[in-house]
Short mmCIF file of C-alpha atoms in Angstrom, two decimals:
data_model
loop_
_atom_site.label_atom_id
_atom_site.label_comp_id
_atom_site.label_asym_id
_atom_site.label_seq_id
_atom_site.Cartn_x
_atom_site.Cartn_y
_atom_site.Cartn_z
CA MET A 7 22.22 -17.84 69.87
CA PHE A 8 20.96 -19.21 73.16
CA ALA A 9 22.15 -19.98 76.66
CA ARG A 10 24.03 -23.19 76.07
CA ALA A 11 27.68 -24.15 76.47
CA THR A 12 29.76 -25.45 73.57
CA SER A 13 32.89 -27.54 73.48
CA GLY A 14 34.18 -26.01 70.23
CA ASP A 15 34.95 -29.33 68.56
CA LYS A 16 31.51 -30.22 67.22
CA ARG A 17 30.63 -29.97 63.55
CA ASN A 18 28.47 -26.84 63.82
CA ASN A 19 30.26 -25.04 66.67
CA ASN A 20 31.86 -22.55 64.26
CA LYS A 21 28.64 -21.82 62.37
CA PHE A 22 25.80 -19.38 63.01
CA SER A 23 22.23 -20.61 63.10
CA PRO A 24 19.74 -19.36 60.46
CA CYS A 25 18.10 -17.19 63.14
CA SER A 26 21.43 -15.55 64.01
CA LEU A 27 22.31 -15.00 60.36
CA LYS A 28 18.97 -13.29 59.81
CA ALA A 29 19.64 -10.94 62.73
CA ILE A 30 23.25 -10.20 61.76
CA GLU A 31 22.73 -9.66 58.01
CA PRO A 32 21.16 -6.16 58.10
CA VAL A 33 23.87 -4.87 60.45
CA LEU A 34 26.69 -6.16 58.26
CA ASN A 35 25.05 -4.77 55.12
CA ALA A 36 24.70 -1.34 56.73
CA LYS A 37 28.33 -1.31 57.89
CA ALA A 38 29.62 -2.58 54.56
CA ARG A 39 27.91 0.26 52.70
CA SER A 40 29.05 2.97 55.11
CA ALA A 41 31.70 5.56 54.27
CA LYS A 42 34.42 3.52 55.95
CA GLY A 43 33.43 0.39 54.06
CA CYS A 44 33.65 -1.92 57.05
CA PHE A 45 33.51 -5.68 56.30
CA THR A 46 34.19 -5.04 52.62
CA GLU A 47 37.00 -7.22 51.31
CA PRO A 48 39.66 -5.27 49.39
CA GLN A 49 39.38 -5.95 45.68
CA GLN A 50 42.99 -5.15 44.77
CA SER A 51 46.46 -5.58 46.17
CA ILE A 52 47.93 -2.76 48.25
CA CYS A 53 51.66 -2.33 47.85
CA GLY A 54 53.31 -1.09 51.03
CA ASN A 55 51.16 -2.89 53.61
CA GLY A 56 53.84 -5.49 54.31
CA VAL A 57 51.74 -8.39 52.99
CA VAL A 58 52.64 -10.14 49.75
CA GLU A 59 49.44 -10.21 47.71
CA ASP A 60 48.44 -11.11 44.17
CA GLY A 61 50.56 -9.30 41.58
CA GLU A 62 53.39 -8.59 44.07
CA GLU A 63 56.75 -10.34 44.19
CA CYS A 64 57.46 -8.99 47.67
CA ASP A 65 56.28 -6.25 50.04
CA CYS A 66 58.59 -4.71 52.62
CA GLY A 67 56.39 -1.68 53.29
CA TRP A 68 57.10 1.99 52.61
CA GLU A 69 60.56 3.37 52.04
CA GLU A 70 60.64 4.90 55.56
CA ASP A 71 60.20 1.47 57.17
CA CYS A 72 61.72 -0.97 54.70
CA LYS A 73 65.06 -2.48 55.72
CA ASP A 74 64.94 -5.19 53.07
CA LYS A 75 67.59 -4.79 50.37
CA CYS A 76 66.00 -7.58 48.34
CA CYS A 77 62.76 -5.73 47.60
CA TYR A 78 61.91 -2.29 46.24
CA PRO A 79 59.72 -0.48 48.80
CA MET A 80 56.63 1.57 48.14
CA SER A 81 57.52 5.21 47.49
CA ARG A 82 55.63 8.44 46.96
CA HIS A 83 57.71 9.12 43.86
CA PRO A 84 58.81 5.69 42.60
CA SER A 85 61.46 5.40 39.94
CA ILE A 86 60.60 3.79 36.63
CA ASP A 87 63.50 1.36 37.04
CA GLU A 88 62.58 0.50 40.64
CA LYS A 89 59.01 -0.72 40.57
CA PRO A 90 57.66 -1.01 44.13
CA CYS A 91 56.99 -4.49 45.52
CA THR A 92 59.33 -6.24 43.08
CA LEU A 93 62.60 -8.06 43.74
CA THR A 94 65.84 -6.20 43.22
CA PRO A 95 68.26 -7.46 40.53
CA ARG A 96 70.05 -10.73 41.43
CA ALA A 97 67.74 -11.33 44.40
CA HIS A 98 66.33 -14.86 44.54
CA CYS A 99 63.85 -14.01 47.27
CA SER A 100 62.92 -11.47 49.94
CA PRO A 101 62.49 -12.01 53.70
CA SER A 102 59.06 -10.44 53.30
CA GLN A 103 58.02 -13.53 51.34
CA GLY A 104 58.66 -15.95 54.18
CA PRO A 105 61.06 -17.19 56.87
CA CYS A 106 63.12 -19.29 54.46
CA CYS A 107 64.88 -16.34 52.82
CA THR A 108 68.09 -14.82 54.17
CA VAL A 109 68.88 -11.12 54.44
CA GLY A 110 71.32 -11.80 51.61
CA CYS A 111 68.37 -12.61 49.30
CA THR A 112 69.12 -16.35 49.04
CA LEU A 113 66.99 -19.35 49.95
CA LYS A 114 67.66 -21.24 53.17
CA PHE A 115 68.05 -25.01 53.29
CA GLY A 116 67.70 -27.20 56.36
CA ASP A 117 66.89 -24.37 58.77
CA LYS A 118 63.98 -24.97 61.14
CA CYS A 119 61.16 -22.58 60.30
CA ARG A 120 58.37 -24.04 62.46
CA ASP A 121 58.59 -25.75 65.85
CA ASP A 122 56.90 -28.93 66.99
CA ASN A 123 53.60 -27.91 68.62
CA GLY A 124 52.85 -31.32 70.08
CA CYS A 125 50.52 -32.34 67.29
CA ARG A 126 52.58 -31.33 64.23
CA ASP A 127 56.16 -32.21 63.42
CA PRO A 128 58.72 -29.43 63.01
CA SER A 129 59.22 -28.04 59.51
CA PHE A 130 62.50 -27.19 57.77
CA CYS A 131 63.32 -24.97 54.81
CA ASP A 132 63.72 -27.03 51.63
CA GLY A 133 65.75 -24.54 49.56
CA GLN A 134 63.00 -24.36 46.96
CA MET A 135 60.79 -21.54 48.20
CA PRO A 136 60.89 -18.72 50.76
CA GLN A 137 57.76 -19.99 52.50
CA CYS A 138 57.97 -22.58 55.27
CA PRO A 139 56.82 -26.01 54.01
CA PRO A 140 53.66 -27.44 55.62
CA SER A 141 54.20 -29.50 58.76
CA VAL A 142 53.21 -33.15 58.96
CA ASN A 143 50.41 -33.87 61.40
CA LYS A 144 51.09 -36.43 64.10
CA PRO A 145 48.72 -39.41 64.30
CA ASN A 146 45.33 -38.70 65.82
CA LYS A 147 45.03 -39.75 69.50
CA THR A 148 48.65 -38.80 70.21
CA ILE A 149 48.70 -37.48 73.79
CA CYS A 150 49.52 -33.76 74.02
CA ASN A 151 49.78 -31.34 76.94
CA LYS A 152 49.26 -34.33 79.27
CA GLU A 153 45.48 -33.86 79.17
CA PHE A 154 44.43 -33.96 75.51
CA VAL A 155 45.06 -35.87 72.31
CA CYS A 156 45.82 -34.65 68.82
CA TYR A 157 43.07 -34.37 66.25
CA MET A 158 43.89 -33.18 62.72
CA GLY A 159 47.08 -31.52 63.90
CA GLU A 160 45.46 -29.66 66.80
CA CYS A 161 45.58 -30.50 70.51
CA THR A 162 41.82 -30.49 71.00
CA GLY A 163 40.69 -34.09 71.56
CA SER A 164 39.78 -35.62 74.90
CA ILE A 165 42.39 -37.88 76.46
CA CYS A 166 39.66 -40.53 76.66
CA LEU A 167 40.27 -41.20 72.95
CA ALA A 168 43.83 -42.33 73.68
CA TYR A 169 42.40 -45.25 75.69
CA GLY A 170 39.71 -46.24 73.21
CA LEU A 171 36.98 -44.44 75.15
CA GLU A 172 34.64 -41.55 74.45
CA SER A 173 34.41 -38.28 76.30
CA CYS A 174 31.22 -37.69 78.28
CA GLN A 175 29.84 -35.49 81.05
CA CYS A 176 29.30 -36.95 84.51
CA ILE A 177 25.95 -36.28 86.18
CA PRO A 178 26.45 -35.92 89.96
CA GLY A 179 24.31 -37.91 92.36
CA PRO A 180 22.89 -36.76 95.71
CA SER A 181 25.92 -37.99 97.65
CA ASP A 182 28.58 -36.93 95.13
CA PRO A 183 30.90 -33.96 95.78
CA THR A 184 30.19 -30.62 94.12
CA THR A 185 33.20 -31.16 91.85
CA LYS A 186 31.72 -34.29 90.28
CA SER A 187 30.39 -32.42 87.23
CA CYS A 188 33.89 -31.14 86.45
CA GLU A 189 35.80 -34.40 86.73
CA LEU A 190 37.18 -35.76 83.47
CA CYS A 191 34.73 -38.48 82.46
CA CYS A 192 34.87 -41.23 79.85
CA LYS A 193 32.72 -44.09 78.66
CA VAL A 194 32.99 -47.14 76.44
CA PRO A 195 31.70 -46.29 72.92
CA GLY A 196 28.02 -47.09 72.63
CA GLU A 197 24.60 -45.66 73.41
CA ASN A 198 23.76 -47.07 76.84
CA ASN A 199 27.20 -47.46 78.41
CA PRO A 200 27.66 -45.59 81.71
CA CYS A 201 29.71 -42.41 81.98
CA LYS A 202 32.41 -42.80 84.64
CA SER A 203 34.89 -40.40 86.17
CA SER A 204 38.58 -40.78 85.30
CA PHE A 205 39.08 -41.45 89.02
CA LEU A 206 37.22 -44.75 88.50
CA TRP A 207 39.05 -45.90 85.35
CA ASN A 208 41.99 -47.52 87.13
CA GLU A 209 42.38 -50.90 85.45
CA PRO A 210 44.24 -51.65 82.19
CA PRO A 211 43.65 -51.11 79.35
CA PHE A 212 41.53 -48.19 80.60
CA ASP A 213 43.97 -46.74 83.12
CA VAL A 214 42.97 -43.13 82.48
CA PRO A 215 44.90 -40.53 84.55
CA ASP A 216 42.91 -39.04 87.42
CA MET A 217 42.16 -35.45 86.49
CA PHE A 218 39.59 -32.70 86.39
CA ALA A 219 38.27 -31.02 83.27
CA LYS A 220 40.03 -27.84 82.18
CA PRO A 221 38.37 -24.50 83.07
CA GLY A 222 35.90 -23.60 80.35
CA THR A 223 34.91 -27.22 79.63
CA PRO A 224 31.14 -27.69 79.17
CA CYS A 225 29.34 -29.49 82.00
CA ASN A 226 25.83 -30.39 83.19
CA ASP A 227 24.73 -31.51 79.74
CA TYR A 228 26.10 -28.34 78.07
CA ASN A 229 24.19 -26.05 80.44
CA GLY A 230 27.29 -24.68 82.16
CA TYR A 231 31.07 -24.33 82.19
CA CYS A 232 33.65 -25.60 84.67
CA ASP A 233 35.49 -22.84 86.52
CA VAL A 234 38.96 -22.81 88.11
CA PHE A 235 37.50 -24.25 91.33
CA GLN A 236 36.13 -27.35 89.57
CA LYS A 237 32.58 -26.08 89.98
CA CYS A 238 30.00 -26.14 87.20
CA ARG A 239 28.71 -22.61 86.62
CA GLU A 240 25.41 -22.48 84.75
CA VAL A 241 25.16 -20.32 81.66
CA ASP A 242 23.28 -17.11 82.43
CA PRO A 243 22.03 -15.34 79.29
CA SER A 244 20.90 -12.26 81.22
CA GLY A 245 24.35 -11.37 82.54
CA PRO A 246 25.82 -10.67 85.98
CA LEU A 247 23.69 -7.57 86.75
CA ALA A 248 20.49 -9.52 86.26
CA THR A 249 21.88 -12.27 88.46
CA LEU A 250 22.64 -9.75 91.21
CA ARG A 251 19.18 -8.20 90.88
CA LYS A 252 17.61 -11.63 91.10
CA LEU A 253 19.70 -12.44 94.15
CA LEU A 254 18.86 -9.24 96.07
CA LEU A 255 15.46 -8.07 94.81
CA SER A 256 13.55 -11.20 93.89
CA ASP A 257 10.34 -12.06 95.75
CA GLU A 258 12.01 -15.11 97.23
CA SER A 259 14.97 -13.08 98.55
CA ILE A 260 12.71 -10.41 100.07
CA ALA A 261 10.45 -13.02 101.69
CA SER A 262 13.49 -14.84 103.04
CA PHE A 263 14.86 -11.58 104.48
CA LYS A 264 11.54 -10.75 106.18
CA LYS A 265 11.40 -14.21 107.68
CA TRP A 266 14.95 -13.87 108.98
CA VAL A 267 14.16 -10.46 110.57
CA GLN A 268 11.08 -11.87 112.29
CA SER A 269 12.94 -14.83 113.74
CA ASN A 270 16.08 -12.82 114.64
CA TRP A 271 14.56 -9.47 115.74
CA TYR A 272 16.93 -9.23 118.69
CA THR A 273 19.90 -9.40 116.32
CA VAL A 274 18.47 -6.51 114.30
CA VAL A 275 18.02 -4.44 117.50
CA LEU A 276 21.61 -5.12 118.53
CA ILE A 277 22.88 -4.12 115.08
CA VAL A 278 20.95 -0.82 115.22
CA ILE A 279 22.29 -0.03 118.71
CA ALA A 280 25.83 -0.87 117.62
CA VAL A 281 25.52 1.45 114.62
CA LEU A 282 24.26 4.31 116.82
CA VAL A 283 27.10 3.78 119.30
CA LEU A 284 29.64 3.82 116.49
CA LEU A 285 28.12 6.97 115.00
CA LYS A 286 28.29 9.00 118.24
CA PRO A 287 32.10 9.60 118.13
CA PHE A 288 31.78 10.78 114.53
CA VAL A 289 28.96 13.19 115.49
CA ASP A 290 31.00 14.57 118.41
CA PHE A 291 34.01 14.93 116.16
CA ALA A 292 31.96 16.85 113.60
CA GLU A 293 30.63 19.21 116.30
CA GLY A 294 34.19 19.84 117.51
CA ILE A 295 35.28 20.71 114.00
CA ALA A 296 32.36 23.15 113.72
CA VAL A 297 33.37 24.89 116.98
CA ILE A 298 36.97 25.18 115.81
CA LEU A 299 35.90 26.69 112.51
CA ARG A 300 33.60 29.19 114.26
CA SER A 301 36.38 30.22 116.64
CA ALA A 302 38.80 30.62 113.76
CA ALA A 303 36.38 32.98 112.04
CA VAL A 304 36.09 35.10 115.19
CA VAL A 305 39.87 35.23 115.62
CA ASN A 306 40.17 36.35 112.03
CA ASP A 307 37.75 39.22 112.68
CA LEU A 308 39.70 40.21 115.80
CA LEU A 309 42.95 40.31 113.91
CA VAL A 310 41.39 42.63 111.38
CA LEU A 311 40.37 44.98 114.17
CA LEU A 312 43.78 44.84 115.83
CA LEU A 313 45.56 45.61 112.62
CA LEU A 314 43.49 48.70 111.91
CA PRO A 315 45.38 51.93 112.74
CA LEU A 316 44.39 53.31 116.14
CA GLY A 317 44.09 56.73 114.64
CA THR A 318 41.41 55.46 112.31
CA LEU A 319 39.31 54.17 115.17
CA GLU A 320 39.92 57.27 117.35
CA GLY A 321 39.19 59.58 114.52
CA GLN A 322 35.82 58.03 113.86
CA ARG A 323 34.14 56.97 117.11
CA GLY A 324 36.87 57.05 119.73
CA PHE A 325 39.17 54.55 121.24
CA SER A 326 36.51 53.40 123.75
CA ASP A 327 34.51 51.93 120.91
CA TYR A 328 37.50 49.79 120.02
CA ARG A 329 37.61 48.38 123.56
CA ILE A 330 33.90 47.69 123.38
CA LEU A 331 34.50 45.59 120.29
CA LEU A 332 37.14 43.61 122.14
CA LEU A 333 34.73 43.02 125.01
CA LEU A 334 32.06 41.82 122.62
CA PHE A 335 34.56 39.41 121.09
CA LEU A 336 35.41 37.93 124.49
CA CYS A 337 31.75 37.50 125.33
CA TYR A 338 31.06 35.87 121.99
CA ASN A 339 34.03 33.54 122.31
CA ARG A 340 32.88 32.33 125.73
CA SER A 341 29.34 31.69 124.59
#
């Protein structure tokens, strides 16, 4: 694995390299031999999982979930005469076997069971089996989704193929727009033929529609991907955090910041003054809150004194002491 974009339609795009296989193998072996048995393929059919497997005629799940009257469900205490995952008497098929079986346990004929996907023709039940018959692929180079062509029944080929051209990646020049790398580009088959944007193929028989590459299309010689803004974003193997660290903390960024401060020192001074001016109201507000809280505490103490029975105060140190406390409160509150 390395930092390089892929189109997904090349011969080895769905294969791991020997280096990757060597790194993955010990992890898979450890997981496969764990208690949960991850990545270990089941060696026998499991009746009740809703999937028709080897040795099963049908599989509609467990008896709590099965609504199929054509198939015996899996049960905790199955009857000898009702073997789970087998067809019921007089049933020709079960809907669990495929879309070409009715709820009445008979085979459908002529019903559409698969739609046209642009690169494969629709398929219809043939009355011979409950499974949907395979669809017929449309000819390669048939235009699909207005931007691609069919290849082996899938809408994956470049529209360049429909005009007898090959897909290629445009290399932008000094005066080209930033979107040049993400324009749909084609070339005449051959080694040294130039790669031209679809905006330049305007004459028959190569009247290719003007369009940009779809987001996610490789660009810049497979070193990046096109984004939704028609910009080529380079592949970054280190991830977004490393990119941010490189942007903010690299030697170049720090040197550039120092140079900017030296040449724009007056701007820095103005920013500092503005920050101090903006902070002053917050500081004053905080001081006001502190005064209010202090006053509230004093008022609370006064209320406690006022609520004490006069007899209690007189009986201990006299009523004059009580007035002295009030005087002290007033002095404290004014300070």
